[in-house]
Coordinates of C-alpha atoms and ligand atoms in Angstrom, one line a residue:
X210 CA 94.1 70.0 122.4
X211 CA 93.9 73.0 119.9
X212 CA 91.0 75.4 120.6
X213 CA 90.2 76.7 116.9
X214 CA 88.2 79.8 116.1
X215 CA 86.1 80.5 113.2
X216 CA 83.3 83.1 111.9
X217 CA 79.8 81.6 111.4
X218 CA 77.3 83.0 108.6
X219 CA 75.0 83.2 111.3
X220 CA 72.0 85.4 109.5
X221 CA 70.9 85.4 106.0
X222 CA 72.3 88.8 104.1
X223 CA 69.9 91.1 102.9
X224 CA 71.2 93.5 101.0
X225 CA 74.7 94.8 102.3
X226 CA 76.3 92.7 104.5
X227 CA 76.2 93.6 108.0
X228 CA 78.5 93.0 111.1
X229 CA 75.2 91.3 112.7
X230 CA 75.4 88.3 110.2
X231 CA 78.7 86.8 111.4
X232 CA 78.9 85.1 114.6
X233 CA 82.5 84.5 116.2
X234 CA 82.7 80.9 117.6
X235 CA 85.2 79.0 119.2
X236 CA 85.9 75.1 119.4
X237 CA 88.1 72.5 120.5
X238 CA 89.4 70.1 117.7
X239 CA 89.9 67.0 117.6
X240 CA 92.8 64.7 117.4
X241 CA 94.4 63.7 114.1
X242 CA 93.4 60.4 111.8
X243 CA 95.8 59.2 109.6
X244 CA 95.9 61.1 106.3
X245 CA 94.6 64.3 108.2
X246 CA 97.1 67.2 108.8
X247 CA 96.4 70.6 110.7
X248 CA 96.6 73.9 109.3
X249 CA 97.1 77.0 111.0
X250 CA 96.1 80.0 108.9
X251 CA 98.3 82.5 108.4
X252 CA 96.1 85.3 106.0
X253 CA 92.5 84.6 105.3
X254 CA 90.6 86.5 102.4
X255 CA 87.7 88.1 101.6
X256 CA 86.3 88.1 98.1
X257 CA 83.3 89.6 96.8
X258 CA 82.2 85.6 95.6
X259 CA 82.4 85.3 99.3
X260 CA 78.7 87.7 99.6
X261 CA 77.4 85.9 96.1
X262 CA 78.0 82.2 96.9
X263 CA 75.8 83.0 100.2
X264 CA 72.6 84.7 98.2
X265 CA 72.9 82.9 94.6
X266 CA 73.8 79.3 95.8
X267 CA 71.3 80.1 98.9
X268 CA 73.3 78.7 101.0
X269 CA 71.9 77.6 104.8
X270 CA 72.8 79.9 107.9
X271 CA 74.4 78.0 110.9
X272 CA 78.2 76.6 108.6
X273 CA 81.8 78.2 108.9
X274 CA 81.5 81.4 106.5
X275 CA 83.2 80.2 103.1
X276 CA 86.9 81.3 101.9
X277 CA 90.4 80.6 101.1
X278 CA 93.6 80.9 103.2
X279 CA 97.1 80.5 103.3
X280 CA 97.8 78.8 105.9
X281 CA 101.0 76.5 107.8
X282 CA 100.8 72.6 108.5
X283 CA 101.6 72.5 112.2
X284 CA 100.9 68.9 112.5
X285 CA 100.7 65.9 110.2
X286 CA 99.5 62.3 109.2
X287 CA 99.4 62.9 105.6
X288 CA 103.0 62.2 103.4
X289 CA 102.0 64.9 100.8
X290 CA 101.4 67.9 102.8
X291 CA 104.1 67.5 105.8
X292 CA 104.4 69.8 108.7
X293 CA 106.2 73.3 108.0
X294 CA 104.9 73.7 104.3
X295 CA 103.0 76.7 103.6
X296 CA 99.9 76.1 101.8
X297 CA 96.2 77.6 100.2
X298 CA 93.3 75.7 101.5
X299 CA 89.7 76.9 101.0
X300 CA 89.0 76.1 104.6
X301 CA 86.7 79.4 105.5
X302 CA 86.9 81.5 108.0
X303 CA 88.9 79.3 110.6
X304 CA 92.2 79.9 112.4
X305 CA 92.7 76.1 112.5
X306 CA 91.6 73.1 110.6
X307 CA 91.9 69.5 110.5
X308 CA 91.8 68.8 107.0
X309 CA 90.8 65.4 105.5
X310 CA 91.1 65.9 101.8
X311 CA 88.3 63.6 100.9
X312 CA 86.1 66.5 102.5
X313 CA 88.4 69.0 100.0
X314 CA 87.6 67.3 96.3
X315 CA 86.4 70.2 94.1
X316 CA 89.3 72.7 95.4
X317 CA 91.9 70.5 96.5
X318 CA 94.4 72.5 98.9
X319 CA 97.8 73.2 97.2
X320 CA 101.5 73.8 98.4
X321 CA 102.2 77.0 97.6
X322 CA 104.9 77.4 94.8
X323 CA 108.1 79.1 96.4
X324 CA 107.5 82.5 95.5
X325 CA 111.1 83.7 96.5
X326 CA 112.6 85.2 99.6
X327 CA 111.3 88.6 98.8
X328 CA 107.4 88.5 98.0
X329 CA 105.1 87.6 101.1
X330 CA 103.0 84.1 101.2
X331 CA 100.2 86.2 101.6
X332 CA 100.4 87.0 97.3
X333 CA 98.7 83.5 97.8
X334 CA 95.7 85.0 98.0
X335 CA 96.1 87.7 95.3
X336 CA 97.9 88.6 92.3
X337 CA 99.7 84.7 93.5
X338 CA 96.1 83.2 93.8
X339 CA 92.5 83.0 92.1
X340 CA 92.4 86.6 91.6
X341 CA 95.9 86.4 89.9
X342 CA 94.2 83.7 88.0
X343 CA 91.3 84.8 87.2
X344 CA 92.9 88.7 85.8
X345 CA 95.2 86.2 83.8
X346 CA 93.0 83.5 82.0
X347 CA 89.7 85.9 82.0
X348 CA 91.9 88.4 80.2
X349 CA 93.7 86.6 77.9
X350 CA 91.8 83.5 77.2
X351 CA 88.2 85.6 76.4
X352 CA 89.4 89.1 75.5
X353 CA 92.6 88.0 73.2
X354 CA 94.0 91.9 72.8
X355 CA 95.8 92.9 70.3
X356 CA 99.1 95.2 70.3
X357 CA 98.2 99.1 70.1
X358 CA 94.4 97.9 71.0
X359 CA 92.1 100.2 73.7
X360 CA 91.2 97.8 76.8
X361 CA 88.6 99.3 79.6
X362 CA 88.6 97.7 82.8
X363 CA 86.0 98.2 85.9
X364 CA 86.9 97.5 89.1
X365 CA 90.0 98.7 88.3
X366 CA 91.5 99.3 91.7
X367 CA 90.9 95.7 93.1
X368 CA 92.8 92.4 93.3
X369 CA 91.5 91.0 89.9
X370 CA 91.0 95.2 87.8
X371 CA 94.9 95.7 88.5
X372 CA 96.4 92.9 87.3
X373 CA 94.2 93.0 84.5
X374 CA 95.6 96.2 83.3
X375 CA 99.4 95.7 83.7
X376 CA 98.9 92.5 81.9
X377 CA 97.3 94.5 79.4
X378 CA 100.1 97.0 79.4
X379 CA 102.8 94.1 78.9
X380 CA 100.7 92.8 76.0
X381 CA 101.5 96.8 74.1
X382 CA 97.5 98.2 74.7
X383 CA 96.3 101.2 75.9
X384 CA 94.5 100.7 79.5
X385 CA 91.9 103.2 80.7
X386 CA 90.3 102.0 84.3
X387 CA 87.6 102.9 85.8
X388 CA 87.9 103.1 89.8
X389 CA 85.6 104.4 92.8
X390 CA 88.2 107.3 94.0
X391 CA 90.8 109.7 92.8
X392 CA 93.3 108.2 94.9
X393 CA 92.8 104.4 93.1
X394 CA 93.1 106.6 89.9
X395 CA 96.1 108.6 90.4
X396 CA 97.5 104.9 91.7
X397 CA 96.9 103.1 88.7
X398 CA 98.5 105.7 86.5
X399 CA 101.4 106.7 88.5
X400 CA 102.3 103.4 89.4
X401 CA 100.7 101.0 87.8
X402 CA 101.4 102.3 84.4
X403 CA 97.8 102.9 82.9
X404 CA 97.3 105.3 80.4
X405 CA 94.0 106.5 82.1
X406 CA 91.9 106.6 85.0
X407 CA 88.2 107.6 85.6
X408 CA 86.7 108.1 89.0
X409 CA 83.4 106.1 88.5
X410 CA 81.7 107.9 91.5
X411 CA 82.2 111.8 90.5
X412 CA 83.2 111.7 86.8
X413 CA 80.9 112.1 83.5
X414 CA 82.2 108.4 82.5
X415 CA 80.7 108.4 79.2
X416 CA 82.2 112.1 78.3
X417 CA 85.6 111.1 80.1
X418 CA 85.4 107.2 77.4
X419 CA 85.1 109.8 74.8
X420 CA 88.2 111.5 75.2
X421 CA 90.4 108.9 76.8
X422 CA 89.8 106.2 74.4
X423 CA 88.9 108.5 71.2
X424 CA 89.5 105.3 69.3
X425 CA 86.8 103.7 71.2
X426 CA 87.1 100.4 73.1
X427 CA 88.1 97.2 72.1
X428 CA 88.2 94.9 75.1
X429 CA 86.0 95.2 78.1
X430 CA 87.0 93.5 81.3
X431 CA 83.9 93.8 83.6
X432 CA 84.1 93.5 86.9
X433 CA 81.1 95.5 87.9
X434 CA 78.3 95.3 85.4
X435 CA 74.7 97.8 86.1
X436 CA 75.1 101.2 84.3
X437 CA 78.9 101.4 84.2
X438 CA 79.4 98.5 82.0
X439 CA 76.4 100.1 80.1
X440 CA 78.4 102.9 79.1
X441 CA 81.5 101.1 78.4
X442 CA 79.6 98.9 75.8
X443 CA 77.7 102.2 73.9
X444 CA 81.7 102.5 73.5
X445 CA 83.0 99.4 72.2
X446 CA 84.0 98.8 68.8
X447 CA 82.6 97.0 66.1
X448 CA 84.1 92.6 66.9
X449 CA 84.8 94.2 70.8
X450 CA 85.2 91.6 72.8
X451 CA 83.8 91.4 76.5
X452 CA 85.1 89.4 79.3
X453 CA 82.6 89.1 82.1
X454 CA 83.9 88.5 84.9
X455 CA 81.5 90.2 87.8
X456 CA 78.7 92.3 88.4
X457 CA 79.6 93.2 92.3
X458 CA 77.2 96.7 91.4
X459 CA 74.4 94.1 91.9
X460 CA 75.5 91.8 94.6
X461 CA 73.3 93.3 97.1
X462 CA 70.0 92.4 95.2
X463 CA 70.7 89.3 94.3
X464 CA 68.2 86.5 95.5
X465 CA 67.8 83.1 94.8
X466 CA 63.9 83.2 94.1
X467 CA 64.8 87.4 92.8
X468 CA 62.7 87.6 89.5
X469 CA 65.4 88.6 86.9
X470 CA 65.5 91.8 85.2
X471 CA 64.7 92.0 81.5
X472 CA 67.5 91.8 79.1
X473 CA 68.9 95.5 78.4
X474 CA 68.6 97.8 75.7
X475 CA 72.6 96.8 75.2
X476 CA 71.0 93.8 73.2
X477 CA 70.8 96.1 70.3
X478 CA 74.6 97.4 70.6
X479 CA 75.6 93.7 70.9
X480 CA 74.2 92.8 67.8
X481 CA 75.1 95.6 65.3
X482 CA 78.3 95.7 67.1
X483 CA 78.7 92.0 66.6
X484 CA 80.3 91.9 70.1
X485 CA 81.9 89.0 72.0
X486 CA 80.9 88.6 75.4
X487 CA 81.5 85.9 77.9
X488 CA 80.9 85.3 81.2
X489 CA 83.2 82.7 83.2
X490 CA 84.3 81.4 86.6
X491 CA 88.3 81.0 87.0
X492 CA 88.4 77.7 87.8
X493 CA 87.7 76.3 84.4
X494 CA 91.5 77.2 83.9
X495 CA 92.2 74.5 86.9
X496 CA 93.9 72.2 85.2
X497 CA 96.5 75.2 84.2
X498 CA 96.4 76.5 87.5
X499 CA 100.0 76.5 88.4
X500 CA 101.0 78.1 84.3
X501 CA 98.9 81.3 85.6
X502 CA 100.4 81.1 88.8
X503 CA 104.2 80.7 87.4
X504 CA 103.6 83.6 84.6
X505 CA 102.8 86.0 87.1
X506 CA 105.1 85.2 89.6
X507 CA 108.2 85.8 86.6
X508 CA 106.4 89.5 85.8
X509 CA 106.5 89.9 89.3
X510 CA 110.1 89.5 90.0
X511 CA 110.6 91.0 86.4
X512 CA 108.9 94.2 87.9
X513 CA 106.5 94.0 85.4
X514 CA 103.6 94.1 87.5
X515 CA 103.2 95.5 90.8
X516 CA 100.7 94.7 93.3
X517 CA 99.1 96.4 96.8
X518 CA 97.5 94.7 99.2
X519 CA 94.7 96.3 102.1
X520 CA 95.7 93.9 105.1
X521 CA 93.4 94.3 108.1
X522 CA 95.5 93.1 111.6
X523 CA 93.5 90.0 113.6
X524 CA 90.8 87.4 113.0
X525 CA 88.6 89.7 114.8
X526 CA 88.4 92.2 112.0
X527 CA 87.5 89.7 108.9
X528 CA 83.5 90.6 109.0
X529 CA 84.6 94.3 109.1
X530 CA 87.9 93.7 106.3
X531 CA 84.4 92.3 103.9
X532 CA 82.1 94.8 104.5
X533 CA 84.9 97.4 103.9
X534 CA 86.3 95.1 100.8
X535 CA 82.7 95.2 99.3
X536 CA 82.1 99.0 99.9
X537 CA 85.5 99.8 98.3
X538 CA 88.0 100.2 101.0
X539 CA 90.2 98.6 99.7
X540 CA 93.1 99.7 97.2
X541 CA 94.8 96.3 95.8
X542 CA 94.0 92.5 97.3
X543 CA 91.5 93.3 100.6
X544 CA 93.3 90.6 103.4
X545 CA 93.4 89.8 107.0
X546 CA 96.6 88.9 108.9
X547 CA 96.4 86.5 111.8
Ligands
NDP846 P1 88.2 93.9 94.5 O1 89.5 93.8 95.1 O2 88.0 94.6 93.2 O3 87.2 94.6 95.6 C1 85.9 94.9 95.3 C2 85.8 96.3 94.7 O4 84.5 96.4 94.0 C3 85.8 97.4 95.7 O5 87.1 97.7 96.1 C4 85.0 98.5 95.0 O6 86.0 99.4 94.4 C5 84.3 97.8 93.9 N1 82.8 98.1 94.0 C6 82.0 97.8 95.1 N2 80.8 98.2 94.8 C7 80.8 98.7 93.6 C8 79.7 99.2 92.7 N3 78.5 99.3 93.1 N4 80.1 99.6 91.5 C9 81.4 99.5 91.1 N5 82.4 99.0 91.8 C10 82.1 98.6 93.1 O7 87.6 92.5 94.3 P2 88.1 91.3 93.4 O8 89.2 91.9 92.5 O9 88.4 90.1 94.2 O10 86.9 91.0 92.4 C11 86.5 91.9 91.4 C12 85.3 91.3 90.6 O11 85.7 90.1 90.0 C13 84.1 91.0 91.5 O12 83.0 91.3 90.8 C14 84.2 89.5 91.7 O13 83.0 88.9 92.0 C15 84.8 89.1 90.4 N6 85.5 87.8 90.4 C16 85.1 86.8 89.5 C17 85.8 85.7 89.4 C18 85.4 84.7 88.3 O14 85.8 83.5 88.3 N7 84.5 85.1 87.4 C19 86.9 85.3 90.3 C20 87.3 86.4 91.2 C21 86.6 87.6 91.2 P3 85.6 100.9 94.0 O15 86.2 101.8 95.0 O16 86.3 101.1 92.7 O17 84.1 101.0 93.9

């Protein structure tokens, strides 16, 4: 019998998550059905959806905390997913599962593509994954840059911010990102290639727009919204275009029955601006998944894009990896090793 482990959203967040709201259970599974197979994870994630999902969808305390995972079939009864492949399952956070994939409709689990001798499985969950996917398809699909064009990105530092801005780069713009520490800045312009950095937390960030992007700004890829993405818009040029992809500055507040805010003074510069902005969630790209997936993997071997990941060691640690994830520990895709 396999004894299985997983984290439990055991308290309702308010505000910042805390290591008090997780509860570490374990349990003894049960024996396989036919078309059931057995995963064994491998690297679980945390994503700031992870703290959103909970508070917006109000979701009930007392269920297996909500994520994805790469993981390893160890056993099978199910022809399409045989014992040995490597796959990405949005189990939550489990070490094992029995997976029936009638209880797995909306985000079916997936064989991973071979991603080559070289580049981990762990990618999976990152540049290789929905935060891959989401840099790729948010970018592209909603901002649609132009060569020689000025794109700002918040969030810069993260799993979804850096991709954005080396696919930026490869499409001929100039990248300015915005990033919660000198260290996240000096990597995305020594390494990453962007043409500038501003550290969010200690920096004059409208004075530093000014002067980095003297052109002004033509794309916006928000991942933060609240007053950062306020600044970034008094900057935007006239037909800007603004991809909306999160708001994590305002995760903490959010509440289901929360009376929302009124609409901000950025109405105005919207309108005489005649600026584009749209929100969305990745997986309306589902049915292209794998083109994403496929696209990055090529700039990846092609050492057009680079990537970092923040792995914290054990299953132990995935409570503390999200709280650290969510307060900006991390540099790169924030995951735990098994
Ligand atoms: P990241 O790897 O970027 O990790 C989160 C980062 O957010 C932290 O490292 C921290 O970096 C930054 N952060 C935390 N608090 C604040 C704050 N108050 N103000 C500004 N920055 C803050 O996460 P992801 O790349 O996975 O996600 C980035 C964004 O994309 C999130 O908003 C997420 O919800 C969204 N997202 C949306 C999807 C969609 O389908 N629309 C899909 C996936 C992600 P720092 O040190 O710079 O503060």
């Amino acid at each position: 019998m396999v004894k299985a482990k997983y984290w439990e959203y055991s308290s309702k967040f308010v505000g910042e998550p805390k290591l008090s709201n997780f509860k570490l259970v374990e349990e003894d599974l049960r024996e396989l059905k036919d078309e059931e197979f057995l995963a064994e994870a491998i690297f679980l994630s945390v994503d700031p959806y992870q703290q959103v999902y909970m508070n917006f969808y109000n979701f009930p305390t007392g269920i297996v905390m909500i994520g994805g995972q790469v993981a390893k079939v160890i056993d099978s009864k199910n022809e399409q997913f045989p014992t040995g492949c490597t796959i990405y399952g949005m189990f939550g956070w489990r070490t094992h599962t029995v997976v029936n994939l009638i209880m797995h409709t909306e985000y079916p689990p997936y064989i991973l593509p071979d991603f080559g001798s070289t580049l981990p499985a762990s990618l999976g969950l990152g540049l290789l994954g929905m935060p891959g996917n989401t840099a790729y398809f948010g970018f592209l699909e909603i901002c649609r840059p132009k060569p020689d064009e000025t794109v700002v990105i918040s969030g810069a530092a993260g799993a979804v911010g850096s991709t954005v801005g080396q696919i930026a780069k490869i499409k001929g713009c100039r990248v300015i990102g915005i990033a919660g520490s000198d260290e996240k800045c000096k990597w995305l312009i020594d390494e990453l290639g962007f043409d500038g950095a501003i550290n969010y937390k200690t920096a004059d960030i409208d004075a530093e727009l000014k002067s980095k992007a003297p052109n002004g700004v033509d794309c916006y890829f928000d991942n933060v919204g609240g007053k950062i993405s306020s600044i970034v818009l008094q900057n935007m040029n006239l037909f800007g275009r603004i991809s909306v992809c999160g708001s994590i500055s305002n995760y903490n507040n959010l509440h289901p029955d929360s009376v929302p805010e009124p609409l901000p003074e950025q109405q105005t510069t919207i309108l005489f601006k005649q600026l584009t902005q749209q929100g969305f969630v990745v997986y309306r790209w589902k049915e292209q998944w794998l083109e994403g997936i496929n696209q990055l993997l090529e700039w990846v071997k092609d050492g057009k894009i680079k990537y970092r990941e923040t792995i914290y060691e054990g299953f132990e640690k995935q409570p503390e990896a999200f709280i650290g994830m969510l307060r900006g520990e991390n540099i790169g895709k924030a995951i735990v090793k098994i």
